[in-house]
Each structure stands twice: as structure tokens, then as C-alpha cells.
Coordinates of C-alpha atoms in Angstrom, one line a residue:
M1 CA 6.2 -0.2 85.7
I2 CA 2.6 -0.9 85.1
T3 CA 1.6 0.5 88.5
A4 CA 3.7 3.6 87.9
T5 CA 2.1 4.2 84.5
K6 CA -1.4 3.8 85.9
G7 CA -0.5 6.2 88.6
L8 CA 0.7 8.8 86.1
R9 CA -2.5 8.4 84.1
V10 CA -4.6 8.9 87.2
R11 CA -2.6 12.0 88.1
R12 CA -2.9 13.4 84.6
A13 CA -6.7 12.8 84.5
A14 CA -7.1 14.5 87.9
A15 CA -5.0 17.5 86.6
V16 CA -7.2 17.8 83.5
A17 CA -10.3 17.5 85.6
V18 CA -9.1 20.3 88.0
T19 CA -8.0 22.5 85.1
T20 CA -11.4 22.0 83.3
G21 CA -13.3 22.7 86.6
A22 CA -11.3 25.9 87.1
M23 CA -12.0 27.1 83.5
L24 CA -15.7 26.3 83.9
A25 CA -15.8 28.2 87.2
T26 CA -14.2 31.3 85.6
G27 CA -16.2 31.0 82.4
A28 CA -13.0 30.7 80.4
L29 CA -14.1 27.5 78.6
T30 CA -16.0 28.4 75.4
A31 CA -18.8 26.4 74.1
A32 CA -18.3 24.4 70.9
P33 CA -19.5 26.2 67.8
A34 CA -23.0 25.4 66.7
Q35 CA -23.3 23.0 63.7
A36 CA -23.6 25.0 60.5
V37 CA -27.2 25.1 59.2
T38 CA -27.5 23.5 55.7
A39 CA -28.9 25.8 53.1
P40 CA -32.2 24.4 51.6
T41 CA -32.8 23.3 48.1
I42 CA -35.8 25.1 46.5
T43 CA -37.8 24.3 43.4
A44 CA -38.2 28.0 42.4
K45 CA -35.8 29.2 39.7
G46 CA -35.0 32.3 41.8
G47 CA -35.0 32.9 45.5
F48 CA -33.7 35.4 48.1
L49 CA -33.8 35.7 51.9
M50 CA -32.6 38.4 54.2
N51 CA -32.6 39.1 57.9
S52 CA -35.1 41.9 57.8
A53 CA -33.8 43.7 60.9
T54 CA -30.3 44.1 59.4
G55 CA -30.7 43.5 55.7
T56 CA -28.1 40.8 55.7
T57 CA -28.4 38.2 53.0
L58 CA -29.2 34.7 54.3
F59 CA -29.9 32.8 51.1
A60 CA -29.6 33.6 47.3
K61 CA -30.4 31.6 44.2
S62 CA -30.2 33.4 40.9
A63 CA -31.2 36.4 43.1
D64 CA -30.4 39.0 40.4
T65 CA -31.9 37.2 37.4
K66 CA -34.8 39.2 35.9
R67 CA -38.1 37.3 35.9
L68 CA -41.8 38.0 35.4
T69 CA -43.3 39.4 38.6
A70 CA -47.0 38.6 38.1
S71 CA -49.2 40.0 40.9
T72 CA -46.3 40.7 43.3
T73 CA -46.2 43.9 41.1
K74 CA -49.1 45.0 43.3
I75 CA -46.7 45.6 46.2
M76 CA -45.3 48.5 44.3
T77 CA -48.7 49.8 43.4
A78 CA -49.6 49.9 47.1
K79 CA -46.2 51.4 47.9
V80 CA -46.7 54.3 45.5
V81 CA -50.3 54.9 46.7
L82 CA -49.2 54.9 50.4
S83 CA -46.3 57.3 49.5
Q84 CA -48.6 60.0 48.3
S85 CA -48.4 63.2 50.3
N86 CA -51.5 64.1 52.4
L87 CA -53.0 60.7 51.7
N88 CA -56.5 60.2 53.0
L89 CA -57.3 56.5 53.2
D90 CA -61.0 57.3 53.5
T91 CA -61.2 59.2 50.2
K92 CA -64.0 57.6 48.1
V93 CA -63.2 56.5 44.5
T94 CA -66.0 55.9 42.1
I95 CA -65.5 52.7 40.0
K96 CA -65.5 53.7 36.4
K97 CA -66.7 51.7 33.4
A98 CA -63.1 51.8 32.2
V99 CA -62.2 49.4 35.0
S100 CA -64.8 46.9 33.9
D101 CA -63.8 47.3 30.3
Y102 CA -60.2 46.5 31.3
M103 CA -61.2 43.4 33.2
V104 CA -63.1 42.1 30.1
A105 CA -60.2 43.0 27.8
K106 CA -57.7 41.1 29.9
G107 CA -60.0 38.0 30.1
Y108 CA -61.2 38.4 33.6
P109 CA -58.0 38.2 35.7
S110 CA -58.1 38.0 39.5
S111 CA -60.7 40.4 40.8
A112 CA -62.2 42.1 43.8
H113 CA -65.5 42.1 41.9
L114 CA -65.9 45.8 42.1
I115 CA -69.2 47.2 40.6
V116 CA -69.3 50.2 38.3
G117 CA -70.8 53.2 40.0
D118 CA -69.9 52.1 43.5
K119 CA -67.9 54.4 45.7
V120 CA -65.0 52.6 47.4
T121 CA -62.5 54.1 49.8
V122 CA -58.7 54.0 49.1
R123 CA -58.3 51.8 52.1
Q124 CA -60.9 49.3 50.8
L125 CA -59.2 49.4 47.3
L126 CA -55.9 48.4 49.0
Y127 CA -57.6 45.4 50.6
G128 CA -59.3 44.5 47.4
M129 CA -55.9 44.6 45.6
M130 CA -53.8 42.8 48.1
L131 CA -56.1 40.1 49.4
P132 CA -58.0 38.6 46.4
S133 CA -55.3 40.2 44.2
G134 CA -57.9 42.4 42.4
C135 CA -56.7 43.8 39.1
D136 CA -59.8 46.0 39.1
A137 CA -58.8 47.5 42.5
A138 CA -55.3 48.0 41.2
M139 CA -56.5 49.9 38.1
A140 CA -58.9 52.1 40.2
L141 CA -55.9 53.1 42.3
A142 CA -53.6 53.7 39.3
D143 CA -56.3 55.9 37.7
K144 CA -56.9 57.8 41.0
F145 CA -53.2 58.5 41.8
G146 CA -51.9 59.1 38.3
T147 CA -52.0 62.5 36.6
G148 CA -53.5 63.4 33.3
T149 CA -56.8 64.2 31.5
T150 CA -57.7 60.6 30.5
V151 CA -57.7 57.3 32.2
N152 CA -54.9 56.0 29.9
A153 CA -52.8 59.1 30.6
R154 CA -53.3 58.7 34.4
V155 CA -52.5 55.0 34.3
K156 CA -49.3 55.6 32.3
S157 CA -48.3 58.4 34.7
F158 CA -48.9 56.0 37.7
I159 CA -46.7 53.3 36.1
G160 CA -44.0 56.0 35.7
K161 CA -44.2 56.7 39.4
M162 CA -43.8 52.9 40.1
N163 CA -40.5 53.0 38.0
T164 CA -39.3 56.1 39.7
M165 CA -39.9 54.5 43.1
A166 CA -38.1 51.4 42.0
K167 CA -35.1 53.5 41.0
N168 CA -35.2 55.4 44.3
L169 CA -35.2 52.1 46.2
G170 CA -32.1 50.8 44.3
M171 CA -34.1 48.1 42.4
T172 CA -31.6 48.1 39.6
N173 CA -32.9 45.0 37.8
T174 CA -36.6 46.0 37.8
H175 CA -39.0 47.6 35.4
F176 CA -42.8 47.9 35.5
D177 CA -45.1 48.3 32.5
S178 CA -48.3 47.5 34.4
F179 CA -50.0 48.3 37.7
D180 CA -51.1 44.7 38.3
G181 CA -48.4 42.4 36.8
I182 CA -50.2 41.6 33.6
S183 CA -47.1 42.2 31.5
N184 CA -47.1 44.1 28.3
G185 CA -43.7 42.7 27.5
S186 CA -41.5 44.6 29.9
N187 CA -42.6 43.9 33.5
Y188 CA -39.8 42.2 35.4
S189 CA -37.9 42.2 38.7
T190 CA -35.6 39.9 40.7
P191 CA -35.9 38.1 44.0
R192 CA -33.4 40.6 45.6
D193 CA -35.2 43.6 44.2
L194 CA -38.6 42.5 45.3
T195 CA -37.3 41.8 48.8
K196 CA -35.9 45.3 48.9
L197 CA -39.3 46.6 47.9
A198 CA -41.0 44.5 50.6
R199 CA -38.7 45.7 53.3
S200 CA -39.5 49.3 52.4
A201 CA -43.3 48.7 52.1
M202 CA -43.5 46.9 55.4
K203 CA -42.4 50.1 57.2
S204 CA -45.9 51.4 56.5
T205 CA -48.3 50.4 59.3
T206 CA -51.2 50.5 56.8
F207 CA -49.5 48.2 54.4
K208 CA -48.4 45.8 57.1
T209 CA -52.0 45.6 58.5
V210 CA -53.5 45.0 55.0
V211 CA -51.1 42.2 54.0
K212 CA -51.4 40.2 57.2
T213 CA -55.3 40.2 57.0
K214 CA -56.8 36.8 56.1
S215 CA -60.3 38.1 55.2
Y216 CA -61.9 41.5 54.8
T217 CA -65.5 42.5 54.1
A218 CA -66.0 45.9 52.5
K219 CA -69.1 48.0 52.7
T220 CA -69.3 50.3 49.6
I221 CA -71.8 53.0 48.6
T222 CA -73.9 52.3 45.5
S223 CA -74.7 54.8 42.8
S224 CA -78.2 55.3 44.4
G225 CA -76.6 56.0 47.8
S226 CA -77.3 52.7 49.6
T227 CA -74.8 50.5 51.3
R228 CA -73.5 47.4 49.6
T229 CA -71.9 44.7 51.6
M230 CA -69.3 43.0 49.4
A231 CA -68.6 39.3 49.5
A232 CA -65.6 38.8 51.8
W233 CA -62.2 39.2 50.2
T234 CA -59.9 36.2 51.1
N235 CA -56.2 36.5 51.1
T236 CA -54.5 34.4 48.4
N237 CA -51.5 33.9 50.8
T238 CA -52.3 30.6 52.5
L239 CA -49.1 30.8 54.6
L240 CA -50.4 33.7 56.8
G241 CA -50.0 32.8 60.5
W242 CA -47.8 29.8 59.8
N243 CA -44.6 30.1 61.9
G244 CA -45.0 33.9 62.3
T245 CA -45.8 34.6 58.6
L246 CA -47.1 38.2 58.2
G247 CA -47.5 38.5 54.5
I248 CA -46.9 39.7 51.8
K249 CA -48.1 38.9 48.3
T250 CA -48.5 36.0 46.0
G251 CA -48.2 36.0 42.2
S252 CA -49.0 33.5 39.5
G253 CA -49.2 33.4 35.7
T254 CA -48.7 31.1 32.7
E255 CA -45.2 32.3 32.2
A256 CA -44.4 33.7 35.6
K257 CA -45.4 30.4 37.2
Y258 CA -45.7 30.8 41.0
C259 CA -44.1 33.6 43.0
L260 CA -44.4 34.8 46.6
V261 CA -42.9 37.7 48.5
F262 CA -43.0 36.9 52.2
A263 CA -42.2 38.2 55.7
A264 CA -42.2 36.4 59.0
T265 CA -41.3 37.2 62.6
L266 CA -41.0 34.7 65.5
N267 CA -39.4 35.1 68.9
G268 CA -37.9 38.4 67.9
E269 CA -36.3 37.0 64.7
S270 CA -37.4 38.5 61.4
V271 CA -36.9 37.2 57.9
M272 CA -38.1 38.5 54.5
G273 CA -37.7 37.1 51.1
T274 CA -39.0 36.2 47.6
V275 CA -39.3 33.1 45.5
M276 CA -39.9 33.4 41.8
T277 CA -40.9 30.9 39.1
A278 CA -41.8 28.0 41.3
P279 CA -43.4 25.1 39.3
S280 CA -46.6 25.0 41.3
A281 CA -48.4 26.6 44.2
T282 CA -47.6 23.6 46.4
D283 CA -43.9 23.8 45.5
R284 CA -44.0 27.6 46.2
T285 CA -45.4 27.0 49.7
A286 CA -42.8 24.3 50.4
D287 CA -40.0 26.5 49.2
V288 CA -41.0 29.4 51.4
K289 CA -41.5 27.2 54.5
K290 CA -37.9 25.9 54.0
L291 CA -36.5 29.4 53.6
I292 CA -38.4 30.8 56.7
N293 CA -37.2 27.9 58.9
Y294 CA -33.6 28.2 57.5
G295 CA -33.7 32.0 58.2
Y296 CA -34.7 31.5 61.8
A297 CA -32.0 28.9 62.3
R298 CA -29.4 31.1 60.8
I299 CA -30.3 34.1 62.9
S300 CA -30.7 32.2 66.3

């Protein structure tokens, strides 16, 4: 009996081996499904991540809750500027005293240290706004591309263009009341909306080039006609270059805490997202790293 049972077991084992071999040979045996990737825990109060190639959502945490945007607002300022018809990036803009007055009135926020009377190109202003997060550069652009007979009217007109663009992009939980994120009481967006904006903005070659630049030195023309070499503008986004990170914009403030809209591409896999209201700059960086790694794992 024992021998017979042993023989039966051997024959069964051989049959399984033969069947498995045949299936392997024909490719009929499918691989076991990959283990599910665990969604990360982030410190930021709001977060969103998408596959930027397809727009598919990969992660969401309070993704539609309105929050202060801080300097991530400047993504929209750049988007509106770059959407102007017949835009000449080499057009020179003279820095007005109104820009300096604004910076003083706001208590010297983040600055590109532009000098009144200097002529600065639109391209240089984009770098000055997006790298050191210059509120002075943002105001100069809003004044240049708004319409009206006074600086205030032009700035108001430009902010109107920002809100029209938000509506056109389907940013249903967004409103801007400033060109630089220094809120006047009604400047807000959501992680999902800011990621939508980023996806649209990154279609511009100029925008993409600016936001991935770590450092930029501008040469401006002084009021006397000589050339001024500005101190280098350093990008506030310390994640640039890490694991394929290409941008996009940091934001921080007393109430807004720490925000970052980001994009990264590695081995043909592209992710894009936003974290809002992280408790510290260190936490913000850790959150984004987790989301980028998670996104790559989800796509692969």
C-alpha cells in the first residue's frame, strides 16, 4: 500500500511538472500579480499626485480642500504671461518705483532684488519670479501684462486674467487676489487644482526650462545705459535633480505653512503633484520624496 501510494505521488508530481513545463513553453502560465504598493503617509494637510502622461490620479489627501497657496501662485502668473499672444520674451521692462514701494509696504517679501530704473527682459523677470520667488519680478510682470491707465488698474486687470485662466483650466476650487501669493483674504486653491495648473504650464518649453534651472545670472541695463550683472538667482526648490525632479515651485508663509508643486520624470515615467500646508520645509521635502517614489512604483 505504502509503495503504491508513493508511486501515485511520484506520477502526480511528474504530471504536474510536465504540465507546468508545457505551460511555460507556450507562455500560458501568467506571472503572479505584483504586490500592491502601499500609499505613503504625508505630514502635509493636503496632497495630490497624478500620472502626468495620462492625468490619472495616483494619490489624494484632502485634494479638494481650499488652502492658502503662498508663492505657488506665481505658477499662474507665469502661465498668464506665457499665454499672451505675440509674446516677445526679450521685451525690456523698466522697473518702476511702484515695485519698490510695494516691496516696502509688504515688509520685504522674497525678492529678486530688482533695482528701480533698470531695464529687465520678460524672460529675466520669469527667472527672477520663479527661482528666488521674487515678488518684485511678479509685480513687474503683472503691471506689464495687465491693462489700464494706472499701475493699480493694470495689476487688478492681470489678477482678473489669472482667475479667467483658472476657470478655463477647470480649477473649480481656486481664486486669486494677488499675483505673488501674498493673500488679501481671498487667495486659495487645492492640491488637485494646482496640479492641473502645473500640467498645463509644463507644456510650455520656456516655463519648463525656467523652473528646472538651479541658478541664473541676469544682466540688466541700468538707467544710464550700462550693464549690471545681478547677483545669481538661486532656485528655492532644493529637490531639483533628485530622482528626476524637474520643478516646479515652492511656497511658504505664516498661515500657508509649506507648499510645493512638483514634477518628476525617470525612465519614461512621469509624475506631477502638490503638497499644501506641510508643517516645515523638511517635512515638505520628505512628503514630496515619498510621493514621487510612490508614483514611480505605481506606474511601473
